Coordinates of C-alpha atoms in Angstrom, one line a residue:
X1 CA 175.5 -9.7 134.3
X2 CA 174.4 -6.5 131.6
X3 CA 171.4 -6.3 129.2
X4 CA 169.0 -8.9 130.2
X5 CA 166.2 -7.9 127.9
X6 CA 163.2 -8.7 125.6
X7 CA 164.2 -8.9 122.5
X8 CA 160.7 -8.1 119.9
X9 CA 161.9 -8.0 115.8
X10 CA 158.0 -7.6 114.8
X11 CA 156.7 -4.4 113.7
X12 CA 153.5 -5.2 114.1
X13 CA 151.2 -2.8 116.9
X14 CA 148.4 -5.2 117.5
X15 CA 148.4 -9.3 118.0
X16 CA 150.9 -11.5 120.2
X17 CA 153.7 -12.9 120.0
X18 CA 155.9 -15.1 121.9
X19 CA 158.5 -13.7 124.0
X20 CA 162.5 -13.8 123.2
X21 CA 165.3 -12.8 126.0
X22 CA 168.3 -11.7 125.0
X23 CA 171.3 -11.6 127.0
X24 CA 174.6 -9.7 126.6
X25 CA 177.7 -10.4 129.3
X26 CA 180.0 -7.7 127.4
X27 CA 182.0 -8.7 124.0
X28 CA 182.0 -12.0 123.9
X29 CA 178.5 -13.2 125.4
X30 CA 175.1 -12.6 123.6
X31 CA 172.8 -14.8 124.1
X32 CA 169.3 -15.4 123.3
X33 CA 166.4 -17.5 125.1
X34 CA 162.9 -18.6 123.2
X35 CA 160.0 -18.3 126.3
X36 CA 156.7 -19.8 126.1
X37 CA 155.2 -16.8 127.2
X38 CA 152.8 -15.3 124.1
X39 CA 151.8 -11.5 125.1
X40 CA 149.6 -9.3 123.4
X41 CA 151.6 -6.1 122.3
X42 CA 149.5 -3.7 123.5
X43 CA 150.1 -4.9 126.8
X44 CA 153.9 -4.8 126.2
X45 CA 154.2 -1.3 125.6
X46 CA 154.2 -0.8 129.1
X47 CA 157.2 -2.5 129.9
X48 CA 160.7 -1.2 128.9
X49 CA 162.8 -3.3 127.1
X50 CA 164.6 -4.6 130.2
X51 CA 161.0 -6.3 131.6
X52 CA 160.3 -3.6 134.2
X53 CA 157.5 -0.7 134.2
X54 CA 157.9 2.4 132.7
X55 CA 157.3 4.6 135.4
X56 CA 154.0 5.7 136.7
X57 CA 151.8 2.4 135.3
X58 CA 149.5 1.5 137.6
X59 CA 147.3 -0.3 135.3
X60 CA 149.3 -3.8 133.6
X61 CA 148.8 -7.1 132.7
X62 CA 150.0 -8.5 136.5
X63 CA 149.5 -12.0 135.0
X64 CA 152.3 -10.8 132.4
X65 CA 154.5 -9.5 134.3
X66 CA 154.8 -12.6 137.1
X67 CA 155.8 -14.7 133.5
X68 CA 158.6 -12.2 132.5
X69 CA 159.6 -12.1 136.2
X70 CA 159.8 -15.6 136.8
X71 CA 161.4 -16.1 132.9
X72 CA 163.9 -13.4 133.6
X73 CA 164.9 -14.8 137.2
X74 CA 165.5 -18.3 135.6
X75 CA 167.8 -16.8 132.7
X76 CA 169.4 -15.2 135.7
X77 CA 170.3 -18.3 137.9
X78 CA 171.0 -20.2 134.8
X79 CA 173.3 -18.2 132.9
X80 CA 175.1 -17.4 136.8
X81 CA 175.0 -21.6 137.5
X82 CA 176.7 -22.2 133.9
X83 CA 179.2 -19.0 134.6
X84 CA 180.6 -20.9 137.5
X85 CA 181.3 -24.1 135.4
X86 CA 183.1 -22.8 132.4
X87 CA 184.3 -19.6 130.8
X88 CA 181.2 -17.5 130.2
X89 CA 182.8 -17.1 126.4
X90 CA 182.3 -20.9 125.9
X91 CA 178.8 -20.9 126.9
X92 CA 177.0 -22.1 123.8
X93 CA 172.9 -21.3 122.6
X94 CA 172.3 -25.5 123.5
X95 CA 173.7 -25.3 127.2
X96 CA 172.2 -21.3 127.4
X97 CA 168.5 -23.1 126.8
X98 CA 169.7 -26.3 129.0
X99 CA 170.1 -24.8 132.1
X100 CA 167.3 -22.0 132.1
X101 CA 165.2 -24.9 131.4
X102 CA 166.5 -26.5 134.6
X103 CA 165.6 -23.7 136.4
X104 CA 161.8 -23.4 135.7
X105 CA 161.1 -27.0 135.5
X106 CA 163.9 -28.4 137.7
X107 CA 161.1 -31.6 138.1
X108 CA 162.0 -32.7 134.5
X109 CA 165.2 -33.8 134.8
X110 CA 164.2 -37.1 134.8
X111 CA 162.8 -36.1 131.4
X112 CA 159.4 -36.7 133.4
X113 CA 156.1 -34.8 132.6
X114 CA 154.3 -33.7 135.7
X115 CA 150.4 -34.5 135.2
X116 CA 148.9 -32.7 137.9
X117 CA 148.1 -29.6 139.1
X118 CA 151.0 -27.7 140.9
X119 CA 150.4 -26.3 144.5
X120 CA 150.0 -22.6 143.5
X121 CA 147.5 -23.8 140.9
X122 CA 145.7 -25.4 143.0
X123 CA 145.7 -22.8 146.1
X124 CA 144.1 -20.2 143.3
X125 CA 141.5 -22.9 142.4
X126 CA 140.6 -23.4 145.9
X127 CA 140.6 -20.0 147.0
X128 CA 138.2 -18.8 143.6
X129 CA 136.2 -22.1 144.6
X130 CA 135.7 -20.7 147.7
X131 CA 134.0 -17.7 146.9
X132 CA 131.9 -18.9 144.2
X133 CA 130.9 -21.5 147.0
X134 CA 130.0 -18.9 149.7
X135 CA 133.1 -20.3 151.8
X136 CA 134.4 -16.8 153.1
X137 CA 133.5 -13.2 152.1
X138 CA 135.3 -10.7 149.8
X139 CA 137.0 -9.6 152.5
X140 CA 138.8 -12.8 153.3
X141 CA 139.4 -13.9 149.7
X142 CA 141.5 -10.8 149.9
X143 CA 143.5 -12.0 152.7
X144 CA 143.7 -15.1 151.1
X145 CA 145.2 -13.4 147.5
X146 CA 147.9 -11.9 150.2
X147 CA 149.0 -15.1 151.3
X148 CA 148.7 -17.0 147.5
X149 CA 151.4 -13.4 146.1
X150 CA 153.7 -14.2 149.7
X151 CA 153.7 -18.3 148.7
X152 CA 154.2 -17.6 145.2
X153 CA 157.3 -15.8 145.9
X154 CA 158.7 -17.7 148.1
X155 CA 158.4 -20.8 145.4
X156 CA 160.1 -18.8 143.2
X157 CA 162.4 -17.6 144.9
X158 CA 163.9 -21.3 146.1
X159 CA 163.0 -22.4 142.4
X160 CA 159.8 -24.4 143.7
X161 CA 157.3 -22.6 141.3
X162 CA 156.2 -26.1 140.0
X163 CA 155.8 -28.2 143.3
X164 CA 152.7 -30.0 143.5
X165 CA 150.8 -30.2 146.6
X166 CA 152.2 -33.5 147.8
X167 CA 155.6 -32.4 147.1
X168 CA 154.9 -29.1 149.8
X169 CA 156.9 -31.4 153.0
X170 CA 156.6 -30.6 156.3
X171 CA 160.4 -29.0 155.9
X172 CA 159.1 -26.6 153.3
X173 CA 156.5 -25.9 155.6
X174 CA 158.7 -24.8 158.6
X175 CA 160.9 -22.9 155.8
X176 CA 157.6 -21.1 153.9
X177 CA 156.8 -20.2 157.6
X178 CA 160.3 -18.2 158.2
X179 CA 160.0 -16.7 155.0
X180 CA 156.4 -15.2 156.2
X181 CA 158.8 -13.7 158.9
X182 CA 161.8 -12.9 157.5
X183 CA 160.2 -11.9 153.9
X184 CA 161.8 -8.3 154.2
X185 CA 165.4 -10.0 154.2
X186 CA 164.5 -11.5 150.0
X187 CA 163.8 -7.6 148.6
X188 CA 167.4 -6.6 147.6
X189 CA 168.7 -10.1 147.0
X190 CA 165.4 -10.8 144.2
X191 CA 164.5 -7.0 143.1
X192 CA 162.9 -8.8 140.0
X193 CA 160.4 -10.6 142.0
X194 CA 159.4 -7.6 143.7
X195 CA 159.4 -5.5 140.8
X196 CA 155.5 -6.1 139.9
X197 CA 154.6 -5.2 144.4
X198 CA 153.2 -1.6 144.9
X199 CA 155.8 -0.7 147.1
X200 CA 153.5 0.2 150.0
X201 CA 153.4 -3.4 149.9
X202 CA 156.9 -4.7 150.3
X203 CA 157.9 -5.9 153.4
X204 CA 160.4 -3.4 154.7
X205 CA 160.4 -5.0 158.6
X206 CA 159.9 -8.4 160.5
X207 CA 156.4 -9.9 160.5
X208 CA 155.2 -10.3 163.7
X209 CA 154.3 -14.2 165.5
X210 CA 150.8 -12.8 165.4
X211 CA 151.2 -12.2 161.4
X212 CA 152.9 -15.3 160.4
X213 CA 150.0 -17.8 162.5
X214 CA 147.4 -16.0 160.5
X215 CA 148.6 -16.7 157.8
X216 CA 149.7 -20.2 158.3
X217 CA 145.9 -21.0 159.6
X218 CA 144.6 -20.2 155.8
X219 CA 147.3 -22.4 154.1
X220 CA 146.3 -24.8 156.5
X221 CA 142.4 -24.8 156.0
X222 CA 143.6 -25.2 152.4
X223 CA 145.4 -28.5 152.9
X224 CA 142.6 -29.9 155.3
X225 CA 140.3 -29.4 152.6
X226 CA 143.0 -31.4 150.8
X227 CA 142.8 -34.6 152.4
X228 CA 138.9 -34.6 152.9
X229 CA 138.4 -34.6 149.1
X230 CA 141.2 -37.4 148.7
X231 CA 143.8 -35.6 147.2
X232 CA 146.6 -35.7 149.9
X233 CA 146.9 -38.5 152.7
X234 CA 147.9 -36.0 155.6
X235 CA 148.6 -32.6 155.7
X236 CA 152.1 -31.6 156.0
X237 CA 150.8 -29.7 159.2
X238 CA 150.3 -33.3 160.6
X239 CA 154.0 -34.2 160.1
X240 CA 156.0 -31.0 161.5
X241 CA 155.0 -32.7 164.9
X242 CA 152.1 -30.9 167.7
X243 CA 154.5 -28.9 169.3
X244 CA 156.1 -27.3 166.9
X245 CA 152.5 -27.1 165.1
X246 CA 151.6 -25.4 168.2
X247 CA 154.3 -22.8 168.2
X248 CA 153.6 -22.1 164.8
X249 CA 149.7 -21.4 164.9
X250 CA 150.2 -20.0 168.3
X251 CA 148.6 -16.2 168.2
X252 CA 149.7 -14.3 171.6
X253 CA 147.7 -10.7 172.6
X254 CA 148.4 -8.4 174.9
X255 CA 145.5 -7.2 177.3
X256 CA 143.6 -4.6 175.5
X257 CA 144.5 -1.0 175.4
X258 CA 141.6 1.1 175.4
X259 CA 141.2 5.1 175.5
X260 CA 140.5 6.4 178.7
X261 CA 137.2 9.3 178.6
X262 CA 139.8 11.8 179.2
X263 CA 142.3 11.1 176.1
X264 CA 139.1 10.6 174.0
X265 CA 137.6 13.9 174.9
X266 CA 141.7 15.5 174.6
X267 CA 141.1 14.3 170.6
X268 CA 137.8 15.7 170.0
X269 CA 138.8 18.9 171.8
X270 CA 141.7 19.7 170.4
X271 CA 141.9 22.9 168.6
X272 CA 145.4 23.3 167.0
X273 CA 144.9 20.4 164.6
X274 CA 147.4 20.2 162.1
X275 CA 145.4 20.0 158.2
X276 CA 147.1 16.8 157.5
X277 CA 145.3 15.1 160.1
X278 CA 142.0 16.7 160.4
X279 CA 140.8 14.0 158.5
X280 CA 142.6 11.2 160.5
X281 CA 140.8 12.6 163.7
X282 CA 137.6 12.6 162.1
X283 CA 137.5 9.3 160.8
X284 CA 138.9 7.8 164.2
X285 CA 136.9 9.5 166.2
X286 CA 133.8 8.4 164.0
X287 CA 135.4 4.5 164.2
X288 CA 134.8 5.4 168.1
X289 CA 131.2 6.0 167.7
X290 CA 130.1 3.0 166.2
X291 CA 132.9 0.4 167.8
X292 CA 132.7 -1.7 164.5
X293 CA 135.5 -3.5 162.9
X294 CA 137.8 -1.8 160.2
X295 CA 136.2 -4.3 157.1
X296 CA 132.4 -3.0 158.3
X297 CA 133.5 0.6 158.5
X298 CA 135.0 0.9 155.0
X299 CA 131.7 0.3 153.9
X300 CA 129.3 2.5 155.5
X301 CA 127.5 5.1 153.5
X302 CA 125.0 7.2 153.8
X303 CA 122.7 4.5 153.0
X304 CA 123.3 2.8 156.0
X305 CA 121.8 5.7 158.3
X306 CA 118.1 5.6 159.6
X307 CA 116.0 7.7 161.6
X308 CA 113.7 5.4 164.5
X309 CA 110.1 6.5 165.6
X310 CA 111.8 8.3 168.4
X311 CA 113.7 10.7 166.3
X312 CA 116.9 8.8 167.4
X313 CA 119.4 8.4 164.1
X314 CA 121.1 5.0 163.7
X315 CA 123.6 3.1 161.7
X316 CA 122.9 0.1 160.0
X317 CA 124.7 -3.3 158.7
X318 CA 125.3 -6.8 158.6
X319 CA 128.8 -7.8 159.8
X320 CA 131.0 -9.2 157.3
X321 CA 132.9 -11.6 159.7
X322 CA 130.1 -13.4 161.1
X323 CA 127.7 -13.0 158.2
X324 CA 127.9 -16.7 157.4
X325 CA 126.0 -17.7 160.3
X326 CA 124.3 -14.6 161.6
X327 CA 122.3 -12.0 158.8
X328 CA 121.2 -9.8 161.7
X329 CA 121.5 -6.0 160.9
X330 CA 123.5 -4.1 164.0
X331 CA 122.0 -1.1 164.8
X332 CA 124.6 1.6 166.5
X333 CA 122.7 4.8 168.0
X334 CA 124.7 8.1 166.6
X335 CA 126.0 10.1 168.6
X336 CA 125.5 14.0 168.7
X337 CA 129.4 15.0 167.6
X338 CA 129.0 11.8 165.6
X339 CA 126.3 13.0 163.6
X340 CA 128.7 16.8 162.6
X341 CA 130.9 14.4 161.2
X342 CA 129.1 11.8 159.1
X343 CA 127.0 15.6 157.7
X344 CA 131.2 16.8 157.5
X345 CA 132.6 14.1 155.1
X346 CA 129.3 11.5 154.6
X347 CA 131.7 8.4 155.4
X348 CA 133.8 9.6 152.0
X349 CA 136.9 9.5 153.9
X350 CA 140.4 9.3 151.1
X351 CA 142.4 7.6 154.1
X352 CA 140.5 4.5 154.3
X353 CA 141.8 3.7 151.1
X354 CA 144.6 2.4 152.6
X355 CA 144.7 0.8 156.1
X356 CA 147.8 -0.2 156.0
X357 CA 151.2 0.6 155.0
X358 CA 153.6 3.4 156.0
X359 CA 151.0 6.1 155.2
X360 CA 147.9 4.7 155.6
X361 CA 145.2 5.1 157.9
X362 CA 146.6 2.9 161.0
X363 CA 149.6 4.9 160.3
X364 CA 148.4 8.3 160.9
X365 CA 146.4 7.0 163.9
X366 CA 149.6 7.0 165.7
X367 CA 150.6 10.5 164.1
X368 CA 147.4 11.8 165.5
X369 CA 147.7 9.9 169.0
X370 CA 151.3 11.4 169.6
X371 CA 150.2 15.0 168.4
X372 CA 147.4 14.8 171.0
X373 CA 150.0 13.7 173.9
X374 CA 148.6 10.3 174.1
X375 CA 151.8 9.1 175.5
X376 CA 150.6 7.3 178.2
X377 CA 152.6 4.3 179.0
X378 CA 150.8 0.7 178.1
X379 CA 152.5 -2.7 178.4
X380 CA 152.7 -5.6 175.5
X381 CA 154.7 -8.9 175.1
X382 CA 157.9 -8.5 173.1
X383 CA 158.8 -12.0 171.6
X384 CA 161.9 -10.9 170.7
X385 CA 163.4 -10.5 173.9
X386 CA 160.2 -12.9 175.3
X387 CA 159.9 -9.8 178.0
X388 CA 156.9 -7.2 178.5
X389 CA 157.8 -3.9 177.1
X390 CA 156.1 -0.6 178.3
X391 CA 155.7 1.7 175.6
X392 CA 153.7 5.0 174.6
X393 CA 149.9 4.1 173.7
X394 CA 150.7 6.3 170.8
X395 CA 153.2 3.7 169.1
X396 CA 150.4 1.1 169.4
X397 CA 147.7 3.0 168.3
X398 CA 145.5 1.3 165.1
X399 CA 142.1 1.3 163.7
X400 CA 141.3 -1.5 166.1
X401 CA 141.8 0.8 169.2
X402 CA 138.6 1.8 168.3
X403 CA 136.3 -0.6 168.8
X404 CA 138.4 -1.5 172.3
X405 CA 137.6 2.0 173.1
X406 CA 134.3 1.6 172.4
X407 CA 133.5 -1.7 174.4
X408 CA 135.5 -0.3 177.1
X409 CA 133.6 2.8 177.8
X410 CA 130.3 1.4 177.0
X411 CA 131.1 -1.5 179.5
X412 CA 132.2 0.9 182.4
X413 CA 128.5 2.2 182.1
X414 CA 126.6 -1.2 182.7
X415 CA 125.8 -3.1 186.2
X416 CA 126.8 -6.4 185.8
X417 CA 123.8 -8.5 186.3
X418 CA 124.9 -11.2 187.9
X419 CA 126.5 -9.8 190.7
X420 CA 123.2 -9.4 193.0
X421 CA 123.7 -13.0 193.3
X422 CA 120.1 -13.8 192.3
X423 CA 121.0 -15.9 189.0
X424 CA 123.9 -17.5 187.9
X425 CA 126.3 -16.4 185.7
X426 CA 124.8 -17.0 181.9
X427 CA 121.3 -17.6 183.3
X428 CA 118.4 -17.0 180.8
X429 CA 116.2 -15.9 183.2
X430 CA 118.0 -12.2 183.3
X431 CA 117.6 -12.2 179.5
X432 CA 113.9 -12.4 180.0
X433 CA 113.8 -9.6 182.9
X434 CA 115.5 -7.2 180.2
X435 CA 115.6 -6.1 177.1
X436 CA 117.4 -2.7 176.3
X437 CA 116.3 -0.9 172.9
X438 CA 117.9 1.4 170.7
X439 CA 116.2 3.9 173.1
X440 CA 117.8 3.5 176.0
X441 CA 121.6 2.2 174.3
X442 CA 121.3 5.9 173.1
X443 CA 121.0 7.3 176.3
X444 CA 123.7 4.7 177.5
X445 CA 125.8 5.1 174.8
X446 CA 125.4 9.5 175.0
X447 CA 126.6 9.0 179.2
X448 CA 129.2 6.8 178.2
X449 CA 131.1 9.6 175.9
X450 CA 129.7 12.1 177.7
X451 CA 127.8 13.8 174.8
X452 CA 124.0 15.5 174.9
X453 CA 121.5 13.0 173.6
X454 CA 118.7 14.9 170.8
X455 CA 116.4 14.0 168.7
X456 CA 116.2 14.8 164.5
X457 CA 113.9 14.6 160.9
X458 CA 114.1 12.0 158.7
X459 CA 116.7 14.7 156.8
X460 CA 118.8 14.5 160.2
X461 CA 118.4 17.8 160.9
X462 CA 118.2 18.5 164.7
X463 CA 114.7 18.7 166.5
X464 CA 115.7 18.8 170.4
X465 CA 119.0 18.5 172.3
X466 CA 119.5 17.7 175.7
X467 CA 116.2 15.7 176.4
X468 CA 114.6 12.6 175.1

């Protein structure tokens, strides 16, 4: 196929129009398609005339260009179903319109009119609902975006853009499902679809079990919600059968891989660091201090640090995934090389940024792991081969060997309560006897990573060091 494009005969710089295709298949073939797309023209002139981005826009109408995408994917299938019917010089303007209009609404052949909502409408309903309602956070109506862009492609892409929710089977389920996995296999077959994805965000390898489940457990809370309010009998969850239902929401983890005192202390010691990852190490090792998850982190400022009675500087917040139920502040003690670095950078770190992706911040955590030699060898399931597979601790490394590392030294500093045999495990009675303060988690905490404990002003500047 040659010269798919939008075809715009106003001169006109300001107002909307509605969109025309036209298509040229060398001599014979030029064709043209009215849309019912109507775009404002200022935020065409960041298109080419093909439907793609000029290069280096970062700011579009996204909206926009999933309408030309899906448009230009339907001329597509159309004019290629119609091409292997007849001779493509036969095709006429009547059968050009026919069969694109097959392909976006492939539920009116029955010259039927569909009344209600389709499934992708309603998934953004329910997921705006639920924010506006207090359901989940920012944070997880961000995941839940993810999931909506990775189920809108794959309706596209098997021309199911227009499903409803009751037509979503428990067959499309188990397909959506391998598409999570196998999404990665769809980039060069549909490069229109995934013309309008930042490329950091195109899938370039297998999802993982772990990935997919995720996943699969929001479109699931979706359709629950579904059949309480009445609008679906059962869930196509409740159809695929429990096993199989199992093996899909099934998430499997390895036992924990924490940082032992020794390769902790290698990365804060080391003096040959490379410029590029200066501010990696800094970052991770600051993660270390305060053991919190990635989503708390990324918002820490300098607003969030206090000074106690004691002269003992802290961190403060409220944790996003369990501030639905519990509005407690944490309260971390700082730790002394802790403190250099949140005076270095004041938690305005570039990297965090991005988390993921193939240069973001979990990504040079494992640059920064194997520079430092942390290569010992760690064990994790492989359910590929369904076989452990020992590895470098380098190639596993992530923002969430952080707070592991944390817990893991902290804990190797406590006495287990319990095991004087004088209460039971879980008894309150031992909660009464004790009740450590932000005092003595200090000192605990300072032990732990084997850094000086010291006092400070209200301006954190250092008082004493080395005694409390």
């Amino acid at each position: 196929m040659k010269g798919l494009s939008i075809f715009i005969r106003t001169t006109k710089k300001t107002g909307s129009i509605k969109l025309r295709f036209r298509l040229r298949d060398g001599r014979n073939v030029d064709l043209y398609h009215k849309s019912n797309i109507r775009a404002d023209l200022k935020d065409l002139t960041v298109f080419t005339p093909e439907g793609d981005l000029r290069p280096r826009v970062s700011v579009y109408n996204r909206e926009l260009k999933t309408l030309i995408d899906t448009e230009r994917l339907a001329i597509e299938r159309g004019y290629l179903n119609l091409c292997g019917k007849k001779d493509k010089a036969t095709i006429t303007q009547e059968e050009f319109e026919k069969a694109i209009e097959c392909e976006l609404y492939p539920e009116r052949n029955n010259n039927s009119v569909r009344q209600e909502s389709t499934l992708l409408e309603r998934f953004l309903q329910y997921i705006d609902d639920g924010v506006r309602d207090g359901l989940f956070q920012k944070a997880r109506f961000r995941h839940y975006k993810v999931v909506y862009r990775i189920l809108q492609r794959f309706l596209l892409i098997n021309r199911m853009s227009s499903i409803t929710t009751k037509q979503f089977t428990a067959d499309v389920l188990i397909d959506f499902r391998r598409f999570i996995i196998e999404e990665y296999l769809y980039v060069a077959k549909y490069p229109s679809v995934y013309d309008s994805v930042e490329t950091r965000k195109i899938p370039d390898a297998k999802r993982s079990q772990n990935t997919a489940a995720t996943k699969l457990k929001m479109i699931h809370t979706f359709f629950n919600d579904m059949v309480e309010r009445g609008e679906l009998d059962k869930s196509p969850f409740d159809l695929v059968g429990k096993q199989r239902k199992r093996v899909m929401m099934r998430e499997q983890y390895d036992e924990p891989v924490c940082l032992t005192l020794e390769e902790f202390e290698r990365i804060l010691e080391k003096d040959d660091m490379p410029q590029a990852l200066q501010e990696t190490r800094d970052c991770f090792l600051l993660q270390c201090a305060f053991g919190c998850r990635i989503s708390d982190f990324m918002r820490l400022s300098m607003k969030k640090v206090d000074v106690n009675e004691d002269g003992i500087p802290y961190i403060h917040y409220v944790a996003l995934k369990t501030v639905k139920n519990d509005h407690e502040e944490k309260r971390t003690p700082i730790m002394r090389y802790a403190l250099d670095i949140i005076k270095k950078w004041e938690f305005r770190f570039p990297i965090l940024k991005y988390v993921s992706g193939k240069s973001g911040y979990n990504a040079k955590i494992k640059q920064l792991l194997k520079y430092c030699g942390i290569d010992r060898l760690v064990t994790y399931f492989d359910p590929e081969t369904n076989d452990n597979k020992r590895v470098p601790l380098y190639e596993v490394g992530s923002s969430k060997l952080c707070r592991k590392t944390f817990v893991d030294l902290i804990n190797k500093m406590q006495i287990n309560m319990y095991l004087g045999g004088l209460h039971k495990e879980g008894s309150d009675a031992v909660k009464r006897y004790t009740n450590i303060g932000l005092k003595e988690r200090f000192i605990l905490y300072s032990v732990a990573f084997n850094q000086p404990v010291y006092t400070v002003d209200k301006e954190l500047n250092i008082i004493k060091e080395g005694e409390m």
